[in-house]
Amino acid sequence: MAEPEFRATGVRIGKRLRSLTRAGQVRISDGRVQLLTSYGSEIDSAPVQAVRASKPWFSDDRALADLNGNRYSITLGDHDPAPGEPGPPAARRFIEAVRKAAGRKG
C-alpha cells in the first residue's frame, strides 16, 4: 500500500446532527477517500473523483464532504499544528488534498 496523500487523526466526524466518532481518521490514498472510526473501522469511502469537499461559511475548523450521497461534517483544526506537535491539520488542507488528488483546480 502506498503512503497516504493525506492523513488526519483525532478528527470529529458527524452525519447531520449525529456524531459518528470524536477521534476518527481521514485518509486519502490509492485514489480513495476513507473516513474511519478511532478503531480503524470504515465509516464510508469513495473514489476521490466522486467526493465533493467544501468549507462551510460559518466555521474555519470544519469541512463538509459528500461521499456516496451522504454528507459528513469533519471537524479538523482551524490552523495547522506546529511542527512536531500533535493535532489534526487545518480543514483547508483536507479540501486542497481532495481537489489535488482528484486532479481539480482549487
Tab-separated table of C-alpha atoms in Angstrom:
chain	number	residue	atom	x	y	z
A	1	MET	CA	0.000	0.000	0.000
A	2	ALA	CA	1.343	3.413	-0.944
A	3	GLU	CA	1.940	6.198	1.554
A	4	PRO	CA	-1.280	8.202	2.084
A	5	GLU	CA	-1.516	11.524	0.236
A	6	PHE	CA	-3.365	12.962	3.233
A	7	ARG	CA	-3.910	11.641	6.737
A	8	ALA	CA	-5.515	13.234	9.773
A	9	THR	CA	-6.188	11.652	13.154
A	10	GLY	CA	-8.166	12.929	16.117
A	11	VAL	CA	-10.909	14.122	13.791
A	12	ARG	CA	-14.572	14.520	14.758
A	13	ILE	CA	-16.843	13.027	12.071
A	14	GLY	CA	-20.581	13.566	12.077
A	15	LYS	CA	-23.571	12.995	9.850
A	16	ARG	CA	-26.369	15.542	10.140
A	17	LEU	CA	-26.717	16.198	13.887
A	18	ARG	CA	-25.270	12.814	14.903
A	19	SER	CA	-21.643	12.402	15.941
A	20	LEU	CA	-20.150	9.209	14.493
A	21	THR	CA	-16.734	9.495	16.154
A	22	ARG	CA	-14.857	12.113	18.136
A	23	ALA	CA	-11.375	10.789	17.417
A	24	GLY	CA	-11.650	9.399	13.907
A	25	GLN	CA	-9.319	9.365	10.940
A	26	VAL	CA	-9.486	10.763	7.433
A	27	ARG	CA	-7.239	9.277	4.747
A	28	ILE	CA	-6.694	9.888	1.071
A	29	SER	CA	-4.672	7.119	-0.540
A	30	ASP	CA	-4.749	4.965	-3.650
A	31	GLY	CA	-7.361	7.243	-5.222
A	32	ARG	CA	-9.882	6.842	-2.370
A	33	VAL	CA	-11.092	8.998	0.495
A	34	GLN	CA	-11.713	6.989	3.659
A	35	LEU	CA	-13.487	8.061	6.842
A	36	LEU	CA	-12.547	5.787	9.746
A	37	THR	CA	-13.504	5.440	13.402
A	38	SER	CA	-10.886	5.735	16.132
A	39	TYR	CA	-10.596	1.922	15.995
A	40	GLY	CA	-9.911	1.945	12.253
A	41	SER	CA	-13.332	0.640	11.164
A	42	GLU	CA	-14.562	2.203	7.961
A	43	ILE	CA	-17.439	4.653	8.219
A	44	ASP	CA	-17.501	5.359	4.483
A	45	SER	CA	-15.170	5.547	1.493
A	46	ALA	CA	-15.405	6.610	-2.124
A	47	PRO	CA	-13.177	7.234	-5.136
A	48	VAL	CA	-11.636	10.675	-4.801
A	49	GLN	CA	-13.165	11.844	-8.110
A	50	ALA	CA	-16.649	11.214	-6.656
A	51	VAL	CA	-16.013	13.160	-3.438
A	52	ARG	CA	-17.010	16.790	-3.056
A	53	ALA	CA	-15.299	18.699	-0.254
A	54	SER	CA	-16.092	22.227	0.819
A	55	LYS	CA	-15.854	24.587	3.759
A	56	PRO	CA	-18.991	25.955	5.409
A	57	TRP	CA	-19.133	29.732	5.697
A	58	PHE	CA	-19.647	29.608	9.467
A	59	SER	CA	-16.592	27.616	10.565
A	60	ASP	CA	-12.839	27.657	9.951
A	61	ASP	CA	-12.168	24.285	11.584
A	62	ARG	CA	-14.790	22.262	9.729
A	63	ALA	CA	-15.056	20.719	6.272
A	64	LEU	CA	-18.043	19.146	4.567
A	65	ALA	CA	-17.536	16.024	2.482
A	66	ASP	CA	-20.092	14.300	0.261
A	67	LEU	CA	-19.370	10.576	-0.136
A	68	ASN	CA	-21.804	8.159	-1.779
A	69	GLY	CA	-24.701	10.588	-1.398
A	70	ASN	CA	-24.036	11.153	2.311
A	71	ARG	CA	-22.857	14.491	3.702
A	72	TYR	CA	-20.356	14.309	6.529
A	73	SER	CA	-19.158	17.105	8.767
A	74	ILE	CA	-15.450	16.735	9.504
A	75	THR	CA	-14.001	18.854	12.296
A	76	LEU	CA	-10.266	19.295	11.888
A	77	GLY	CA	-8.151	22.172	13.174
A	78	ASP	CA	-8.597	25.864	12.473
A	79	HIS	CA	-4.832	26.063	11.844
A	80	ASP	CA	-2.040	23.581	11.191
A	81	PRO	CA	-0.298	22.325	14.347
A	82	ALA	CA	3.279	23.422	14.955
A	83	PRO	CA	5.928	21.030	13.577
A	84	GLY	CA	6.243	18.063	15.911
A	85	GLU	CA	3.038	18.926	17.768
A	86	PRO	CA	0.031	16.566	17.775
A	87	GLY	CA	-3.293	17.616	16.352
A	88	PRO	CA	-5.283	17.485	13.143
A	89	PRO	CA	-4.287	19.668	10.192
A	90	ALA	CA	-6.416	22.575	9.089
A	91	ALA	CA	-9.684	21.869	7.289
A	92	ARG	CA	-8.322	23.872	4.345
A	93	ARG	CA	-5.558	21.251	3.861
A	94	PHE	CA	-8.140	18.440	3.622
A	95	ILE	CA	-10.138	20.312	0.970
A	96	GLU	CA	-6.968	21.078	-1.010
A	97	ALA	CA	-5.857	17.428	-0.762
A	98	VAL	CA	-9.189	16.163	-2.144
A	99	ARG	CA	-9.045	18.610	-5.059
A	100	LYS	CA	-5.388	17.803	-5.806
A	101	ALA	CA	-5.940	14.027	-5.665
A	102	ALA	CA	-8.936	14.343	-7.989
A	103	GLY	CA	-6.937	16.483	-10.407
A	104	ARG	CA	-9.196	19.516	-9.925
A	105	LYS	CA	-8.048	23.078	-9.609
A	106	GLY	CA	-8.995	24.971	-6.394
